[in-house]
Amino acid sequence: MLPWDSPLAGRLDRHTVTSELLRGNPLGDPHERPLWVYVPPGYDENERYPTVYVIQGYTGHIGMWANRMPFRQPFIETADAVFANGAPPCIVVYVDAWTTYGGSQFVDSPGTGRYHSYLCDEIVPWVDAHYRTIPDRESRAISGKSSGGFGAMITPMLRPDVFGALATHAGDSLYELCYLADFGKAARALRGHDHDIRKWWADFRSRPAFTKPEDATLLGVFGVAACFSAGEDGTPLLPFDPVTGAPLPEVWQRWLDWDPVRMVPEHAEAIRSLRAVWIDAGRSDEYYLDLGAEAFRAKIAEAGIPDERVHFELFDAGHGGIDYRYPLSLGWLAERVAR
């Protein structure tokens, strides 16, 4: 495997899209956003194609899809290989939803902006207008890992008119396991910042990022609080006491309301309507997202989705370095959204 760019059988177009929904967002983040659109080999004027939208994990940004790790190809190339090797052709859309805090969780929030609406009501119509898509939910899927996997789980539940299939790789779920354990770690770390996460945030922004051991934990709880539990003025409200780490029931409940496992019963009809659901996670996931995957699989079964529409798999890995899973779900989805 050569450690430099390989030619694509298809084509990757790089665009900048102006978002009216993100204009004037609470963090002052750009409302002009990069959007990458891949078209498969043989893309021509006489055919329309299904689409798969790809979203990223927390702190992810669109440029990371081109990152090349030792002895591995970036997903742009492995996705291209899926179609070069004969999978039904699809358009693949790489969406940017980065914020100053590192991510948006793909939800609308007074703390970050209207990223859920931006995805569903601006990006999807833009792609349909500029590419030869099959412009209906039956031929449109969404895929992501970690926080992107969370976004892939909740978006078809909230907008079944837009997406009819999903793939989630180690998606955030079963919050009493994946999030709760960080509350105590965060409270300990905040001792060095007078128990005030805003003092940590000011320090974090004044120096190279991730140069202190507490940075990743505090960024996670602060950034997700901005998405799930911001005040009306946009201030992130922590779901735990910053001195003891004990959950604050009213604020913590706002996080639990976004747990995909807990969301399924309310959105059972949308779940039953899905054409395809891919769920996987590493058995040693550090955030227990293998258990979250088990719980989500059980809930969608209770909701009544037929087993033949679901692929569920646990594999030997932790949370990181599982990019080799993405082309597997992409090929599986391509077979099921093709007409």
mmCIF file of C-alpha atoms in Angstrom:
data_model
loop_
_atom_site.group_PDB
_atom_site.id
_atom_site.type_symbol
_atom_site.label_atom_id
_atom_site.label_comp_id
_atom_site.label_asym_id
_atom_site.label_seq_id
_atom_site.Cartn_x
_atom_site.Cartn_y
_atom_site.Cartn_z
ATOM 1 C CA MET A 1 0.000 0.000 0.000
ATOM 2 C CA LEU A 2 1.566 3.257 -1.130
ATOM 3 C CA PRO A 3 1.512 6.104 1.428
ATOM 4 C CA TRP A 4 0.200 8.793 -0.903
ATOM 5 C CA ASP A 5 -2.966 9.685 -2.770
ATOM 6 C CA SER A 6 -4.412 7.067 -5.083
ATOM 7 C CA PRO A 7 -6.456 8.002 -8.159
ATOM 8 C CA LEU A 8 -10.208 7.603 -7.737
ATOM 9 C CA ALA A 9 -12.388 5.585 -10.048
ATOM 10 C CA GLY A 10 -15.129 8.117 -9.328
ATOM 11 C CA ARG A 11 -14.789 11.843 -8.638
ATOM 12 C CA LEU A 12 -14.745 14.014 -5.504
ATOM 13 C CA ASP A 13 -16.167 17.519 -5.879
ATOM 14 C CA ARG A 14 -15.364 20.100 -3.209
ATOM 15 C CA HIS A 15 -17.912 22.876 -2.720
ATOM 16 C CA THR A 16 -18.655 25.748 -0.386
ATOM 17 C CA VAL A 17 -22.315 26.094 0.577
ATOM 18 C CA THR A 18 -23.885 29.200 2.114
ATOM 19 C CA SER A 19 -26.218 28.348 4.983
ATOM 20 C CA GLU A 20 -28.912 30.821 5.942
ATOM 21 C CA LEU A 21 -29.783 28.644 8.948
ATOM 22 C CA LEU A 22 -26.246 28.918 10.334
ATOM 23 C CA ARG A 23 -25.936 32.631 9.597
ATOM 24 C CA GLY A 24 -25.671 34.490 12.909
ATOM 25 C CA ASN A 25 -25.263 31.289 14.944
ATOM 26 C CA PRO A 26 -24.573 31.713 18.698
ATOM 27 C CA LEU A 27 -20.847 30.939 18.430
ATOM 28 C CA GLY A 28 -20.183 33.141 15.432
ATOM 29 C CA ASP A 29 -19.023 30.107 13.442
ATOM 30 C CA PRO A 30 -18.893 30.382 9.644
ATOM 31 C CA HIS A 31 -22.182 30.116 7.793
ATOM 32 C CA GLU A 32 -20.298 29.255 4.619
ATOM 33 C CA ARG A 33 -19.384 25.584 4.917
ATOM 34 C CA PRO A 34 -17.356 23.078 2.917
ATOM 35 C CA LEU A 35 -19.289 20.215 1.372
ATOM 36 C CA TRP A 36 -17.659 17.296 -0.425
ATOM 37 C CA VAL A 37 -19.668 15.248 -2.886
ATOM 38 C CA TYR A 38 -18.384 12.005 -4.368
ATOM 39 C CA VAL A 39 -19.883 10.669 -7.587
ATOM 40 C CA PRO A 40 -19.297 7.016 -8.536
ATOM 41 C CA PRO A 41 -17.606 5.583 -11.612
ATOM 42 C CA GLY A 42 -19.829 5.931 -14.661
ATOM 43 C CA TYR A 43 -21.740 8.936 -13.341
ATOM 44 C CA ASP A 44 -23.448 10.275 -16.461
ATOM 45 C CA GLU A 45 -26.342 12.405 -17.573
ATOM 46 C CA ASN A 46 -28.786 9.562 -18.112
ATOM 47 C CA GLU A 47 -29.054 8.083 -14.626
ATOM 48 C CA ARG A 48 -30.068 9.073 -11.109
ATOM 49 C CA TYR A 49 -28.391 7.744 -7.992
ATOM 50 C CA PRO A 50 -29.132 7.023 -4.329
ATOM 51 C CA THR A 51 -27.236 9.109 -1.800
ATOM 52 C CA VAL A 52 -25.419 8.253 1.411
ATOM 53 C CA TYR A 53 -24.676 11.175 3.740
ATOM 54 C CA VAL A 54 -21.614 10.764 5.979
ATOM 55 C CA ILE A 55 -21.246 12.675 9.267
ATOM 56 C CA GLN A 56 -18.369 12.761 11.730
ATOM 57 C CA GLY A 57 -17.607 12.161 15.376
ATOM 58 C CA TYR A 58 -16.999 14.845 17.981
ATOM 59 C CA THR A 59 -14.107 17.199 17.075
ATOM 60 C CA GLY A 60 -14.290 15.821 13.531
ATOM 61 C CA HIS A 61 -14.217 18.165 10.569
ATOM 62 C CA ILE A 62 -14.531 17.551 6.871
ATOM 63 C CA GLY A 63 -10.811 17.714 6.117
ATOM 64 C CA MET A 64 -10.234 14.640 8.262
ATOM 65 C CA TRP A 65 -11.794 12.441 5.584
ATOM 66 C CA ALA A 66 -8.584 12.963 3.648
ATOM 67 C CA ASN A 67 -6.320 11.996 6.590
ATOM 68 C CA ARG A 68 -3.977 9.133 5.770
ATOM 69 C CA MET A 69 -2.877 6.894 8.623
ATOM 70 C CA PRO A 70 0.055 4.482 8.309
ATOM 71 C CA PHE A 71 -0.870 1.372 6.300
ATOM 72 C CA ARG A 72 -4.463 2.549 5.806
ATOM 73 C CA GLN A 73 -6.254 4.472 3.118
ATOM 74 C CA PRO A 74 -8.591 7.372 3.933
ATOM 75 C CA PHE A 75 -12.304 6.708 3.681
ATOM 76 C CA ILE A 76 -12.580 8.703 0.467
ATOM 77 C CA GLU A 77 -10.458 6.038 -1.206
ATOM 78 C CA THR A 78 -11.962 3.006 0.519
ATOM 79 C CA ALA A 79 -15.450 4.316 -0.286
ATOM 80 C CA ASP A 80 -14.422 4.725 -3.918
ATOM 81 C CA ALA A 81 -13.180 1.124 -3.913
ATOM 82 C CA VAL A 82 -16.636 -0.066 -2.772
ATOM 83 C CA PHE A 83 -18.129 1.198 -6.019
ATOM 84 C CA ALA A 84 -15.140 0.394 -8.208
ATOM 85 C CA ASN A 85 -15.505 -3.210 -7.030
ATOM 86 C CA GLY A 86 -19.113 -3.447 -8.131
ATOM 87 C CA ALA A 87 -21.451 -2.188 -5.413
ATOM 88 C CA PRO A 88 -24.548 -0.419 -6.753
ATOM 89 C CA PRO A 89 -23.407 3.150 -7.483
ATOM 90 C CA CYS A 90 -24.266 5.888 -4.993
ATOM 91 C CA ILE A 91 -23.466 9.527 -4.490
ATOM 92 C CA VAL A 92 -21.652 9.976 -1.154
ATOM 93 C CA VAL A 93 -21.985 13.328 0.614
ATOM 94 C CA TYR A 94 -19.498 14.404 3.296
ATOM 95 C CA VAL A 95 -21.137 16.996 5.553
ATOM 96 C CA ASP A 96 -19.403 19.555 7.769
ATOM 97 C CA ALA A 97 -21.061 20.320 11.120
ATOM 98 C CA TRP A 98 -18.058 21.535 13.126
ATOM 99 C CA THR A 99 -18.429 24.220 15.793
ATOM 100 C CA THR A 100 -16.089 26.236 18.002
ATOM 101 C CA TYR A 101 -16.739 23.653 20.730
ATOM 102 C CA GLY A 102 -15.737 20.826 18.395
ATOM 103 C CA GLY A 103 -19.122 19.589 17.188
ATOM 104 C CA SER A 104 -22.854 20.112 16.987
ATOM 105 C CA GLN A 105 -24.212 16.607 17.687
ATOM 106 C CA PHE A 106 -26.304 17.372 14.567
ATOM 107 C CA VAL A 107 -29.085 18.874 16.688
ATOM 108 C CA ASP A 108 -30.669 22.319 16.804
ATOM 109 C CA SER A 109 -29.513 24.107 19.965
ATOM 110 C CA PRO A 110 -29.441 27.663 21.310
ATOM 111 C CA GLY A 111 -25.865 26.900 22.369
ATOM 112 C CA THR A 112 -24.448 26.078 18.948
ATOM 113 C CA GLY A 113 -26.924 26.666 16.127
ATOM 114 C CA ARG A 114 -29.447 24.909 13.905
ATOM 115 C CA TYR A 115 -27.312 22.049 12.637
ATOM 116 C CA HIS A 116 -30.090 19.470 12.380
ATOM 117 C CA SER A 117 -32.137 21.797 10.194
ATOM 118 C CA TYR A 118 -29.022 22.755 8.237
ATOM 119 C CA LEU A 119 -28.431 19.103 7.360
ATOM 120 C CA CYS A 120 -32.029 18.176 6.540
ATOM 121 C CA ASP A 121 -33.400 21.405 5.085
ATOM 122 C CA GLU A 122 -30.377 22.958 3.382
ATOM 123 C CA ILE A 123 -27.716 20.375 2.568
ATOM 124 C CA VAL A 124 -30.041 17.634 1.310
ATOM 125 C CA PRO A 125 -32.014 19.978 -0.992
ATOM 126 C CA TRP A 126 -28.767 21.538 -2.250
ATOM 127 C CA VAL A 127 -27.373 18.143 -3.213
ATOM 128 C CA ASP A 128 -30.640 17.122 -4.853
ATOM 129 C CA ALA A 129 -30.613 20.367 -6.853
ATOM 130 C CA HIS A 130 -27.004 20.060 -8.034
ATOM 131 C CA TYR A 131 -26.616 16.294 -8.593
ATOM 132 C CA ARG A 132 -28.624 13.581 -10.274
ATOM 133 C CA THR A 133 -29.956 12.035 -7.090
ATOM 134 C CA ILE A 134 -33.084 9.983 -6.551
ATOM 135 C CA PRO A 135 -34.689 12.699 -4.426
ATOM 136 C CA ASP A 136 -36.711 10.697 -1.925
ATOM 137 C CA ARG A 137 -36.140 9.114 1.469
ATOM 138 C CA GLU A 138 -36.273 5.558 0.115
ATOM 139 C CA SER A 139 -32.991 6.190 -1.695
ATOM 140 C CA ARG A 140 -31.284 8.319 0.937
ATOM 141 C CA ALA A 141 -29.181 6.995 3.847
ATOM 142 C CA ILE A 142 -27.072 8.541 6.596
ATOM 143 C CA SER A 143 -23.949 7.068 8.209
ATOM 144 C CA GLY A 144 -21.577 8.066 10.988
ATOM 145 C CA LYS A 145 -19.294 7.006 13.804
ATOM 146 C CA SER A 146 -19.405 7.970 17.502
ATOM 147 C CA SER A 147 -21.231 11.322 17.677
ATOM 148 C CA GLY A 148 -21.781 10.860 13.955
ATOM 149 C CA GLY A 149 -23.302 7.481 14.726
ATOM 150 C CA PHE A 150 -25.586 9.244 17.200
ATOM 151 C CA GLY A 151 -26.571 11.704 14.479
ATOM 152 C CA ALA A 152 -27.209 8.819 12.108
ATOM 153 C CA MET A 153 -29.519 7.163 14.650
ATOM 154 C CA ILE A 154 -31.598 10.190 15.596
ATOM 155 C CA THR A 155 -31.947 11.951 12.241
ATOM 156 C CA PRO A 156 -34.116 9.292 10.545
ATOM 157 C CA MET A 157 -36.228 9.118 13.697
ATOM 158 C CA LEU A 158 -36.823 12.867 13.688
ATOM 159 C CA ARG A 159 -36.997 13.258 9.916
ATOM 160 C CA PRO A 160 -38.250 10.024 8.354
ATOM 161 C CA ASP A 161 -39.373 12.133 5.405
ATOM 162 C CA VAL A 162 -35.707 12.771 4.567
ATOM 163 C CA PHE A 163 -33.773 9.574 5.419
ATOM 164 C CA GLY A 164 -34.879 5.983 4.949
ATOM 165 C CA ALA A 165 -31.759 4.068 6.051
ATOM 166 C CA LEU A 166 -28.853 4.434 8.454
ATOM 167 C CA ALA A 167 -25.524 3.047 9.592
ATOM 168 C CA THR A 168 -24.172 3.722 13.070
ATOM 169 C CA HIS A 169 -20.650 2.760 14.096
ATOM 170 C CA ALA A 170 -20.189 2.966 17.893
ATOM 171 C CA GLY A 171 -22.874 5.650 18.068
ATOM 172 C CA ASP A 172 -23.423 7.496 21.349
ATOM 173 C CA SER A 173 -26.213 5.683 23.207
ATOM 174 C CA LEU A 174 -27.185 4.282 26.604
ATOM 175 C CA TYR A 175 -26.050 7.474 28.284
ATOM 176 C CA GLU A 176 -25.838 6.141 31.830
ATOM 177 C CA LEU A 177 -22.805 4.183 30.591
ATOM 178 C CA CYS A 178 -21.240 6.296 27.838
ATOM 179 C CA TYR A 179 -21.511 9.747 29.470
ATOM 180 C CA LEU A 180 -22.096 9.360 33.196
ATOM 181 C CA ALA A 181 -18.628 7.990 33.969
ATOM 182 C CA ASP A 182 -17.039 11.240 32.745
ATOM 183 C CA PHE A 183 -18.875 13.402 35.267
ATOM 184 C CA GLY A 184 -16.624 12.396 38.150
ATOM 185 C CA LYS A 185 -13.503 12.744 35.987
ATOM 186 C CA ALA A 186 -14.625 16.206 34.933
ATOM 187 C CA ALA A 187 -15.360 17.317 38.510
ATOM 188 C CA ARG A 188 -11.879 16.211 39.598
ATOM 189 C CA ALA A 189 -10.318 18.088 36.689
ATOM 190 C CA LEU A 190 -12.277 21.241 37.492
ATOM 191 C CA ARG A 191 -10.612 21.470 40.925
ATOM 192 C CA GLY A 192 -7.721 23.068 39.099
ATOM 193 C CA HIS A 193 -10.047 25.663 37.545
ATOM 194 C CA ASP A 194 -12.000 26.789 40.659
ATOM 195 C CA HIS A 195 -14.775 24.342 39.693
ATOM 196 C CA ASP A 196 -15.615 26.640 36.773
ATOM 197 C CA ILE A 197 -15.567 25.057 33.330
ATOM 198 C CA ARG A 198 -15.514 28.481 31.676
ATOM 199 C CA LYS A 199 -12.160 29.164 33.307
ATOM 200 C CA TRP A 200 -10.907 25.905 31.813
ATOM 201 C CA TRP A 201 -12.343 26.913 28.420
ATOM 202 C CA ALA A 202 -10.512 30.249 28.532
ATOM 203 C CA ASP A 203 -7.287 28.409 29.399
ATOM 204 C CA PHE A 204 -7.867 25.811 26.657
ATOM 205 C CA ARG A 205 -8.265 28.515 24.033
ATOM 206 C CA SER A 206 -5.120 30.326 25.173
ATOM 207 C CA ARG A 207 -2.703 27.464 24.385
ATOM 208 C CA PRO A 208 -2.182 24.531 22.030
ATOM 209 C CA ALA A 209 -5.177 22.231 22.315
ATOM 210 C CA PHE A 210 -4.987 18.921 24.192
ATOM 211 C CA THR A 211 -1.762 19.773 26.008
ATOM 212 C CA LYS A 212 -3.272 19.070 29.426
ATOM 213 C CA PRO A 213 -4.618 15.659 30.488
ATOM 214 C CA GLU A 214 -8.086 16.955 31.348
ATOM 215 C CA ASP A 215 -8.724 18.620 27.981
ATOM 216 C CA ALA A 216 -10.497 15.788 26.171
ATOM 217 C CA THR A 217 -12.865 15.017 29.052
ATOM 218 C CA LEU A 218 -13.765 18.649 29.725
ATOM 219 C CA LEU A 219 -14.218 19.479 26.055
ATOM 220 C CA GLY A 220 -16.574 16.534 25.724
ATOM 221 C CA VAL A 221 -18.857 17.476 28.607
ATOM 222 C CA PHE A 222 -18.741 21.195 27.813
ATOM 223 C CA GLY A 223 -19.360 20.767 24.099
ATOM 224 C CA VAL A 224 -22.175 18.257 24.504
ATOM 225 C CA ALA A 225 -23.750 20.462 27.161
ATOM 226 C CA ALA A 226 -23.817 23.248 24.569
ATOM 227 C CA CYS A 227 -25.751 20.895 22.290
ATOM 228 C CA PHE A 228 -28.069 19.131 24.751
ATOM 229 C CA SER A 229 -28.519 21.451 27.735
ATOM 230 C CA ALA A 230 -27.823 25.056 26.807
ATOM 231 C CA GLY A 231 -29.754 27.801 28.505
ATOM 232 C CA GLU A 232 -32.021 30.092 26.520
ATOM 233 C CA ASP A 233 -29.109 32.542 26.238
ATOM 234 C CA GLY A 234 -26.910 29.770 24.783
ATOM 235 C CA THR A 235 -24.822 29.151 27.922
ATOM 236 C CA PRO A 236 -23.875 25.459 28.261
ATOM 237 C CA LEU A 237 -25.334 24.061 31.481
ATOM 238 C CA LEU A 238 -23.408 21.115 32.906
ATOM 239 C CA PRO A 239 -25.525 18.065 33.833
ATOM 240 C CA PHE A 240 -23.553 17.524 37.053
ATOM 241 C CA ASP A 241 -22.384 19.419 40.104
ATOM 242 C CA PRO A 242 -18.888 20.721 39.245
ATOM 243 C CA VAL A 243 -17.689 20.083 42.826
ATOM 244 C CA THR A 244 -19.030 16.582 43.469
ATOM 245 C CA GLY A 245 -19.761 15.268 39.968
ATOM 246 C CA ALA A 246 -23.252 14.238 41.078
ATOM 247 C CA PRO A 247 -25.849 14.449 38.282
ATOM 248 C CA LEU A 248 -28.233 17.402 38.386
ATOM 249 C CA PRO A 249 -31.537 15.649 37.658
ATOM 250 C CA GLU A 250 -33.281 18.340 35.600
ATOM 251 C CA VAL A 251 -30.282 19.029 33.376
ATOM 252 C CA TRP A 252 -29.223 15.383 33.136
ATOM 253 C CA GLN A 253 -32.748 14.535 32.006
ATOM 254 C CA ARG A 254 -32.256 16.840 29.027
ATOM 255 C CA TRP A 255 -29.296 14.675 28.002
ATOM 256 C CA LEU A 256 -31.244 11.463 28.581
ATOM 257 C CA ASP A 257 -34.003 12.766 26.324
ATOM 258 C CA TRP A 258 -31.449 12.666 23.468
ATOM 259 C CA ASP A 259 -30.411 9.060 24.150
ATOM 260 C CA PRO A 260 -31.285 7.116 20.969
ATOM 261 C CA VAL A 261 -32.210 4.092 23.068
ATOM 262 C CA ARG A 262 -34.794 6.162 24.939
ATOM 263 C CA MET A 263 -35.999 7.914 21.778
ATOM 264 C CA VAL A 264 -37.028 4.743 19.924
ATOM 265 C CA PRO A 265 -40.442 4.121 21.559
ATOM 266 C CA GLU A 266 -41.648 7.626 20.721
ATOM 267 C CA HIS A 267 -40.473 7.218 17.126
ATOM 268 C CA ALA A 268 -41.418 3.580 16.592
ATOM 269 C CA GLU A 269 -43.342 4.277 13.394
ATOM 270 C CA ALA A 270 -40.329 5.995 11.856
ATOM 271 C CA ILE A 271 -38.107 3.065 12.896
ATOM 272 C CA ARG A 272 -40.462 0.536 11.311
ATOM 273 C CA SER A 273 -40.370 2.502 8.072
ATOM 274 C CA LEU A 274 -36.590 2.260 7.651
ATOM 275 C CA ARG A 275 -35.335 0.195 4.719
ATOM 276 C CA ALA A 276 -32.023 -0.689 6.356
ATOM 277 C CA VAL A 277 -30.235 -0.261 9.702
ATOM 278 C CA TRP A 278 -26.559 -1.146 10.223
ATOM 279 C CA ILE A 279 -25.386 -1.186 13.861
ATOM 280 C CA ASP A 280 -21.877 -2.122 14.973
ATOM 281 C CA ALA A 281 -19.317 -1.400 17.699
ATOM 282 C CA GLY A 282 -16.111 -2.761 19.141
ATOM 283 C CA ARG A 283 -16.502 -5.227 22.006
ATOM 284 C CA SER A 284 -13.947 -3.257 24.048
ATOM 285 C CA ASP A 285 -15.317 0.209 23.333
ATOM 286 C CA GLU A 286 -14.041 2.523 26.065
ATOM 287 C CA TYR A 287 -17.421 4.288 26.265
ATOM 288 C CA TYR A 288 -19.386 1.024 26.456
ATOM 289 C CA LEU A 289 -20.954 1.776 23.109
ATOM 290 C CA ASP A 290 -21.006 -1.945 22.358
ATOM 291 C CA LEU A 291 -23.581 -2.158 25.139
ATOM 292 C CA GLY A 292 -25.322 0.889 23.735
ATOM 293 C CA ALA A 293 -25.428 -0.847 20.364
ATOM 294 C CA GLU A 294 -26.983 -3.922 21.995
ATOM 295 C CA ALA A 295 -29.589 -1.740 23.701
ATOM 296 C CA PHE A 296 -30.440 0.163 20.513
ATOM 297 C CA ARG A 297 -30.764 -3.085 18.572
ATOM 298 C CA ALA A 298 -33.143 -4.461 21.208
ATOM 299 C CA LYS A 299 -35.266 -1.308 21.201
ATOM 300 C CA ILE A 300 -35.701 -1.168 17.429
ATOM 301 C CA ALA A 301 -36.664 -4.858 17.490
ATOM 302 C CA GLU A 302 -39.323 -4.001 20.082
ATOM 303 C CA ALA A 303 -40.472 -1.206 17.774
ATOM 304 C CA GLY A 304 -41.192 -3.825 15.129
ATOM 305 C CA ILE A 305 -38.548 -3.429 12.445
ATOM 306 C CA PRO A 306 -38.079 -6.792 10.663
ATOM 307 C CA ASP A 307 -34.816 -8.613 11.371
ATOM 308 C CA GLU A 308 -33.978 -8.863 7.675
ATOM 309 C CA ARG A 309 -33.602 -5.083 7.491
ATOM 310 C CA VAL A 310 -31.007 -4.960 10.278
ATOM 311 C CA HIS A 311 -27.319 -5.802 10.355
ATOM 312 C CA PHE A 312 -25.956 -6.011 13.908
ATOM 313 C CA GLU A 313 -22.338 -6.870 14.665
ATOM 314 C CA LEU A 314 -19.834 -6.588 17.495
ATOM 315 C CA PHE A 315 -16.187 -6.949 16.562
ATOM 316 C CA ASP A 316 -12.826 -7.024 18.316
ATOM 317 C CA ALA A 317 -11.803 -3.387 18.777
ATOM 318 C CA GLY A 318 -12.124 -0.350 21.008
ATOM 319 C CA HIS A 319 -13.574 3.020 20.093
ATOM 320 C CA GLY A 320 -10.768 4.318 17.911
ATOM 321 C CA GLY A 321 -9.229 3.145 14.664
ATOM 322 C CA ILE A 322 -12.372 1.509 13.290
ATOM 323 C CA ASP A 323 -12.459 3.379 9.983
ATOM 324 C CA TYR A 324 -12.096 0.028 8.191
ATOM 325 C CA ARG A 325 -15.715 -0.613 9.144
ATOM 326 C CA TYR A 326 -17.069 2.337 7.158
ATOM 327 C CA PRO A 327 -16.773 0.823 3.662
ATOM 328 C CA LEU A 328 -18.470 -2.355 4.919
ATOM 329 C CA SER A 329 -21.609 -0.466 5.935
ATOM 330 C CA LEU A 330 -21.422 1.706 2.812
ATOM 331 C CA GLY A 331 -21.534 -1.328 0.516
ATOM 332 C CA TRP A 332 -24.355 -2.864 2.574
ATOM 333 C CA LEU A 333 -26.385 0.342 2.448
ATOM 334 C CA ALA A 334 -25.742 0.736 -1.280
ATOM 335 C CA GLU A 335 -27.342 -2.631 -1.936
ATOM 336 C CA ARG A 336 -30.437 -1.643 0.019
ATOM 337 C CA VAL A 337 -31.073 1.907 -1.207
ATOM 338 C CA ALA A 338 -30.472 0.997 -4.848
ATOM 339 C CA ARG A 339 -33.512 0.689 -7.121
#
